[in-house]
Amino acid sequence: FKAFQQRAAQKKYPNLQMNGVFQADAGWVHQDEDSLNEFGRIEDGAGFRRARLSAKGSVAEHTNYLFQFDLGTAGIGRPTITDIWVEQEEVPYLGTVRAGQWKQPFSLEVVSSFRYTTLMERSSLFQAFTPFRRLGVGFYDQNADQTITWAVSGFRSGQDQFGGTYSNNSGYGTAERVTFLPCWSDEGQQYLHLGLGHFFNAPVNGVVNFRTIPEMFVGAHGNDIPVGSSGQPIPGPLNGVPFFVETGNLNVNVYNVLGTEFLWVKGAFSLQSEAMVNFVDQSGGNPMGVLPGMYAQVGYFLTGEHRPYDRKAGAIDRVIPYQNMRFWRDNGNGPGFGAWEVAARFSYLDLNDENIRGGTLTDYTVGVNWYMNPYLKTVFNWVHAIADNAAFPKSQTDLFGIRAQVDF
Amino acid sequence: FKAFQQRAAQKKYPNLQMNGVFQADAGWVHQDEDSLNEFGRIEDGAGFRRARLSAKGSVAEHTNYLFQFDLGTAGIGRPTITDIWVEQEEVPYLGTVRAGQWKQPFSLEVVSSFRYTTLMERSSLFQAFTPFRRLGVGFYDQNADQTITWAVSGFRSGQDQFGGTYSNNSGYGTAERVTFLPCWSDEGQQYLHLGLGHFFNAPVNGVVNFRTIPEMFVGAHGNDIPVGSSGQPIPGPLNGVPFFVETGNLNVNVYNVLGTEFLWVKGAFSLQSEAMVNFVDQSGGNPMGVLPGMYAQVGYFLTGEHRPYDRKAGAIDRVIPYQNMRFWRDNGNGPGFGAWEVAARFSYLDLNDENIRGGTLTDYTVGVNWYMNPYLKTVFNWVHAIADNAAFPKSQTDLFGIRAQVDF
Amino acid sequence: FKAFQQRAAQKKYPNLQMNGVFQADAGWVHQDEDSLNEFGRIEDGAGFRRARLSAKGSVAEHTNYLFQFDLGTAGIGRPTITDIWVEQEEVPYLGTVRAGQWKQPFSLEVVSSFRYTTLMERSSLFQAFTPFRRLGVGFYDQNADQTITWAVSGFRSGQDQFGGTYSNNSGYGTAERVTFLPCWSDEGQQYLHLGLGHFFNAPVNGVVNFRTIPEMFVGAHGNDIPVGSSGQPIPGPLNGVPFFVETGNLNVNVYNVLGTEFLWVKGAFSLQSEAMVNFVDQSGGNPMGVLPGMYAQVGYFLTGEHRPYDRKAGAIDRVIPYQNMRFWRDNGNGPGFGAWEVAARFSYLDLNDENIRGGTLTDYTVGVNWYMNPYLKTVFNWVHAIADNAAFPKSQTDLFGIRAQVDF
């Protein structure tokens, strides 16, 4: 009877649960002379990288929604709508059908939450080549064993931070992803994830600009003045770490990005890598441009934990320390130190091909993660970024970052 | 005893309940040559028309509050405070006294929630002639049978999206509304609603501009550039469907709008109509301008539901489908198709009189509503808008819209 | 067993509680001729001074967080992050360690919530001399008797409304505070609070501007145009009550503010006073500037309540009326009138010394507070402000304000 009551209570619609997350970052930058010449002085800084609240729940059985907005630096000067979607589960043939704005199915590190990334920022491939959040319609499902997942979406590309796209001339894209889990043992302490993805885009007005920051971001908001701290004009009211490589506006018909995913976890050790190739079908008589990129990273938990996996989403999940950090004595327990992980990443992005002269970016990153409890972590990163552009000699920039992250 | 416990639990103050709503819209526009000449190219678009969160509750017995903000397109470039008010119930003679910002008591389609409108947007009267949300003080009550309701408010007019009004020169208004329910039977499946309203305004600095969009809105936010996609400068950072009729700035002492309300529901069928006349007391020696407008709309539920009514507010209420949409088999039930409604509206707004040359707007709209469950609906609208302005020949514009709405 | 269950339920992490507060203000200004000449016409206005939502809770035992943002006028044109922090309790030697953005430990009226201030705005010392909210790291604790509290913080100074500070050139500060409670009797109806504070700041780029509004604020947001209603350019998109005294940009190495706190409560009567001296270490060969200020205020509850005190924070707490306001008969109780308090404040700020010519501001304020219930109050204030600047004769300005405040 009690169980029945509980079940009845759970079935009350609509229901709503509030959650949130914030990241307080501090960053310091050291530049060699070439970096100073190319990017200007990049200021040290401290700020909130993300500051989000969300409401999620169900409005009917099998009908779920998510509503999330961001007040942090990532909000680009104003609160940003991140995710707003509604989905219907148990649709014949399709599985779950979703409409609204969400992270489109392409790339392991994109589909996985930023909460669980091993390093402070996603790799240089993320900003340059992936669709990220878009307003569209899609579906996803998995096989009964949860060893294969797939997802397909169509969306409007090119929207502003309110999710709006406005154009009579293109602005449509699609994304598809399929993942495999050939090995899974020790209740998820050992597994191998493989994935394939495809992103097609016909950008608004046939114009696109591929670019990225150097895997660390410390940014401020100017008074809507489109000038970065570097003195380089950049779009939007950002005043922080500038783009290190950038093709400038390219006239294209469409472009297609193909991507591969690899994640191998063996206990405390993890090895993760993705590679992408961007086939840029240029208009105006310019030849096809082929832009490749890749990253590979390793992580090792000094305290023995492992990197968990969400088999339904084909994505990385939350790290649970064996012991929470604690300084006091509670029920006879001694002090705790949380979980400690060391990590390193190599990434490479090549935005040069044919007439395209965006430059190449090579980043070396080392990091230490201190998971004080499942919801609080402190991250230390050191990025050494080597940008090689046509107009400037090879520049060397070191970026040091500290992040405190709380999600709740 | 249990009832007592529950009652005690409910009496805990202050209490708070979160709710939200969002509308994902996509719109396509077809313009004849005159429309292109007059308004420029109106872009197709997709975006969030509204994206709201609210907190409501009580801080003491009979003392209630509401706090709601909007992150969507309607937020005009920044989050907008929609409703923030506190009210005290059971005040002698007055009933409930409310202070803060809320929808002032004028017009059935304004007082009713946008969640329950039959068509995607309210009629052309709404934007041109009604006070909508204002910061003020008012009271409302109803008779014991709930067959008559009344409401009176005084407020500052002319505020920005933060609810602020700043002026030493006018900027005050009042609104009054009374509604009647002469027929009510079959537990609300058949009823007749009648209403009368009055809106008085002494606008800030004696300047007012009556205008409206053509009953569909697809809008983006530019970089705070006060130019619409049409090339016509419009106030604010909107970049979307322009105003189709507009008087331009008129110098006035005050203006008074009188309105009538009619809603007849007979089972699955509904007929709703409002008419307004705006008496514009112009300053500077110009004569009294008289600007009329009206709309009439019908709706019919193919699946047999009816349009519910809130007797306390004198307003339209939420449609509850007989069956939720569902694709699976649950407890032996078969699939469900939700509720389906077809609807049509005619509206007419005349902004020409004496020296006033705002033009006339005639809109024909047809729509289909698919209520998938009480909290999720998909709406299809086709608006044919005929704008007749002095400076341009009669233009014809067709606007097609799809909306997914979730409220929770 | 039940108690155990409850305790288990409370221990569920992470947990979250939503709260909020809003203040609807209306203000009217009367200026003499000198005030009109100096500040231009200050417009009457009505708006939301604050409109906040917050989420607070714990993500693990002894690990707490707060997330609060503001959509009101205080949001300076966009939503402002007010508090975002995480803290760890029970840290050896330090007590509670906090990281993020919060009100730095300096000044009784700053550390106490704005919800509980006796008058509408904090004194003129607040805006001119205190650090207020900053992004940093600090700790706080109290002795076992809760008769002494202390707090120490280091932070980045000079941040924007998103909590971000970006500078290679200074922008660091510290704050320290210690409070004493030598007398405490009648369960807190009689007590004496004493406090000392220190604020050190090395401002960004060695530039600082000390200034304040005249203890009342009615402000609007212009279209990002940096001009006040007074015609005086002020930073930011504010369009409201201008700064009445202002040093202009001073070139400094650092500055140090010392402050004293005094609060004596004897039943319905309260006397509160703070004094500060700002030692400005100017650069460029200018001599040390010494800028003093102080305020003293009294309050008296006509209905017999007292001003409560939070011994853990060393701060003022929420007033609880003996009777809530009510107009109806409930369980045989008669009507209630809430709590009524009368109050007055004198404040003085001197921004003239050596080459510094910011002017002096002398404010006389009287007020009436009507606490309708613990969470709803209406406040009436009359401020008489005398500003004496070098460039203008002594000006007299009267500001009348009404505020309805709801916190939940």
mmCIF file with all atom_site columns, N, CA and C in Angstrom, chain C residues 28 118-121 215-216 343 345 365-369 379-383 399-403:
data_model
loop_
_atom_site.group_PDB
_atom_site.id
_atom_site.type_symbol
_atom_site.label_atom_id
_atom_site.label_alt_id
_atom_site.label_comp_id
_atom_site.label_asym_id
_atom_site.label_entity_id
_atom_site.label_seq_id
_atom_site.pdbx_PDB_ins_code
_atom_site.Cartn_x
_atom_site.Cartn_y
_atom_site.Cartn_z
_atom_site.occupancy
_atom_site.B_iso_or_equiv
_atom_site.pdbx_formal_charge
_atom_site.auth_seq_id
_atom_site.auth_comp_id
_atom_site.auth_asym_id
_atom_site.auth_atom_id
_atom_site.pdbx_PDB_model_num
ATOM 1  N N  . TRP C 1 28  ? 9.711  60.147 -5.262 1.00 0.00 ? 28  TRP C N  1
ATOM 2  C CA . TRP C 1 28  ? 9.441  61.491 -5.753 1.00 0.00 ? 28  TRP C CA 1
ATOM 3  C C  . TRP C 1 28  ? 10.548 62.390 -5.239 1.00 0.00 ? 28  TRP C C  1
ATOM 4  N N  . THR C 1 118 ? 17.018 49.185 8.530  1.00 0.00 ? 118 THR C N  1
ATOM 5  C CA . THR C 1 118 ? 15.971 49.986 9.134  1.00 0.00 ? 118 THR C CA 1
ATOM 6  C C  . THR C 1 118 ? 15.411 50.990 8.135  1.00 0.00 ? 118 THR C C  1
ATOM 7  N N  . LEU C 1 119 ? 16.282 51.511 7.252  1.00 0.00 ? 119 LEU C N  1
ATOM 8  C CA . LEU C 1 119 ? 15.842 52.497 6.265  1.00 0.00 ? 119 LEU C CA 1
ATOM 9  C C  . LEU C 1 119 ? 15.966 51.894 4.866  1.00 0.00 ? 119 LEU C C  1
ATOM 10 N N  . MET C 1 120 ? 15.450 52.604 3.863  1.00 0.00 ? 120 MET C N  1
ATOM 11 C CA . MET C 1 120 ? 15.355 52.008 2.529  1.00 0.00 ? 120 MET C CA 1
ATOM 12 C C  . MET C 1 120 ? 16.723 51.633 1.973  1.00 0.00 ? 120 MET C C  1
ATOM 13 N N  . GLU C 1 121 ? 17.691 52.539 2.106  1.00 0.00 ? 121 GLU C N  1
ATOM 14 C CA . GLU C 1 121 ? 19.024 52.266 1.590  1.00 0.00 ? 121 GLU C CA 1
ATOM 15 C C  . GLU C 1 121 ? 20.021 52.283 2.738  1.00 0.00 ? 121 GLU C C  1
ATOM 16 N N  . GLU C 1 215 ? 21.389 58.129 -0.522 1.00 0.00 ? 215 GLU C N  1
ATOM 17 C CA . GLU C 1 215 ? 20.627 57.241 0.367  1.00 0.00 ? 215 GLU C CA 1
ATOM 18 C C  . GLU C 1 215 ? 19.194 57.019 -0.089 1.00 0.00 ? 215 GLU C C  1
ATOM 19 N N  . MET C 1 216 ? 18.939 57.272 -1.359 1.00 0.00 ? 216 MET C N  1
ATOM 20 C CA . MET C 1 216 ? 17.702 56.801 -1.973 1.00 0.00 ? 216 MET C CA 1
ATOM 21 C C  . MET C 1 216 ? 18.013 56.576 -3.432 1.00 0.00 ? 216 MET C C  1
ATOM 22 N N  . ALA C 1 343 ? 11.890 55.616 12.686 1.00 0.00 ? 343 ALA C N  1
ATOM 23 C CA . ALA C 1 343 ? 13.345 55.610 12.662 1.00 0.00 ? 343 ALA C CA 1
ATOM 24 C C  . ALA C 1 343 ? 13.858 56.932 12.111 1.00 0.00 ? 343 ALA C C  1
ATOM 25 N N  . ARG C 1 345 ? 17.868 58.831 10.799 1.00 0.00 ? 345 ARG C N  1
ATOM 26 C CA . ARG C 1 345 ? 19.310 58.661 10.597 1.00 0.00 ? 345 ARG C CA 1
ATOM 27 C C  . ARG C 1 345 ? 19.951 59.997 10.234 1.00 0.00 ? 345 ARG C C  1
ATOM 28 N N  . THR C 1 365 ? 17.462 61.629 7.486  1.00 0.00 ? 365 THR C N  1
ATOM 29 C CA . THR C 1 365 ? 16.392 60.740 7.012  1.00 0.00 ? 365 THR C CA 1
ATOM 30 C C  . THR C 1 365 ? 15.442 60.432 8.158  1.00 0.00 ? 365 THR C C  1
ATOM 31 N N  . VAL C 1 366 ? 14.146 60.439 7.866  1.00 0.00 ? 366 VAL C N  1
ATOM 32 C CA . VAL C 1 366 ? 13.167 59.895 8.804  1.00 0.00 ? 366 VAL C CA 1
ATOM 33 C C  . VAL C 1 366 ? 12.366 58.830 8.070  1.00 0.00 ? 366 VAL C C  1
ATOM 34 N N  . GLY C 1 367 ? 11.926 57.825 8.825  1.00 0.00 ? 367 GLY C N  1
ATOM 35 C CA . GLY C 1 367 ? 11.229 56.725 8.170  1.00 0.00 ? 367 GLY C CA 1
ATOM 36 C C  . GLY C 1 367 ? 10.206 56.080 9.074  1.00 0.00 ? 367 GLY C C  1
ATOM 37 N N  . VAL C 1 368 ? 9.253  55.399 8.427  1.00 0.00 ? 368 VAL C N  1
ATOM 38 C CA . VAL C 1 368 ? 8.259  54.595 9.132  1.00 0.00 ? 368 VAL C CA 1
ATOM 39 C C  . VAL C 1 368 ? 8.255  53.212 8.464  1.00 0.00 ? 368 VAL C C  1
ATOM 40 N N  . ASN C 1 369 ? 8.339  52.160 9.279  1.00 0.00 ? 369 ASN C N  1
ATOM 41 C CA . ASN C 1 369 ? 8.294  50.795 8.771  1.00 0.00 ? 369 ASN C CA 1
ATOM 42 C C  . ASN C 1 369 ? 7.034  50.101 9.269  1.00 0.00 ? 369 ASN C C  1
ATOM 43 N N  . VAL C 1 379 ? 7.649  50.428 3.608  1.00 0.00 ? 379 VAL C N  1
ATOM 44 C CA . VAL C 1 379 ? 8.577  51.389 4.200  1.00 0.00 ? 379 VAL C CA 1
ATOM 45 C C  . VAL C 1 379 ? 8.331  52.756 3.583  1.00 0.00 ? 379 VAL C C  1
ATOM 46 N N  . PHE C 1 380 ? 8.319  53.779 4.430  1.00 0.00 ? 380 PHE C N  1
ATOM 47 C CA . PHE C 1 380 ? 8.188  55.161 3.985  1.00 0.00 ? 380 PHE C CA 1
ATOM 48 C C  . PHE C 1 380 ? 9.433  55.918 4.447  1.00 0.00 ? 380 PHE C C  1
ATOM 49 N N  . ASN C 1 381 ? 10.123 56.598 3.515  1.00 0.00 ? 381 ASN C N  1
ATOM 50 C CA . ASN C 1 381 ? 11.333 57.339 3.877  1.00 0.00 ? 381 ASN C CA 1
ATOM 51 C C  . ASN C 1 381 ? 11.296 58.740 3.299  1.00 0.00 ? 381 ASN C C  1
ATOM 52 N N  . TRP C 1 382 ? 11.851 59.692 4.084  1.00 0.00 ? 382 TRP C N  1
ATOM 53 C CA . TRP C 1 382 ? 12.056 61.036 3.582  1.00 0.00 ? 382 TRP C CA 1
ATOM 54 C C  . TRP C 1 382 ? 13.503 61.389 3.863  1.00 0.00 ? 382 TRP C C  1
ATOM 55 N N  . VAL C 1 383 ? 14.265 61.620 2.794  1.00 0.00 ? 383 VAL C N  1
ATOM 56 C CA . VAL C 1 383 ? 15.680 61.973 2.917  1.00 0.00 ? 383 VAL C CA 1
ATOM 57 C C  . VAL C 1 383 ? 15.854 63.434 2.544  1.00 0.00 ? 383 VAL C C  1
ATOM 58 N N  . LEU C 1 399 ? 14.004 63.741 -0.992 1.00 0.00 ? 399 LEU C N  1
ATOM 59 C CA . LEU C 1 399 ? 13.601 62.531 -1.712 1.00 0.00 ? 399 LEU C CA 1
ATOM 60 C C  . LEU C 1 399 ? 12.607 61.760 -0.847 1.00 0.00 ? 399 LEU C C  1
ATOM 61 N N  . PHE C 1 400 ? 11.447 61.449 -1.416 1.00 0.00 ? 400 PHE C N  1
ATOM 62 C CA . PHE C 1 400 ? 10.418 60.693 -0.715 1.00 0.00 ? 400 PHE C CA 1
ATOM 63 C C  . PHE C 1 400 ? 10.302 59.328 -1.377 1.00 0.00 ? 400 PHE C C  1
ATOM 64 N N  . GLY C 1 401 ? 10.277 58.284 -0.562 1.00 0.00 ? 401 GLY C N  1
ATOM 65 C CA . GLY C 1 401 ? 10.202 56.947 -1.141 1.00 0.00 ? 401 GLY C CA 1
ATOM 66 C C  . GLY C 1 401 ? 9.218  56.062 -0.412 1.00 0.00 ? 401 GLY C C  1
ATOM 67 N N  . ILE C 1 402 ? 8.565  55.193 -1.175 1.00 0.00 ? 402 ILE C N  1
ATOM 68 C CA . ILE C 1 402 ? 7.713  54.142 -0.615 1.00 0.00 ? 402 ILE C CA 1
ATOM 69 C C  . ILE C 1 402 ? 8.210  52.818 -1.177 1.00 0.00 ? 402 ILE C C  1
ATOM 70 N N  . ARG C 1 403 ? 8.300  51.820 -0.321 1.00 0.00 ? 403 ARG C N  1
ATOM 71 C CA . ARG C 1 403 ? 8.756  50.504 -0.765 1.00 0.00 ? 403 ARG C CA 1
ATOM 72 C C  . ARG C 1 403 ? 7.845  49.420 -0.214 1.00 0.00 ? 403 ARG C C  1
#
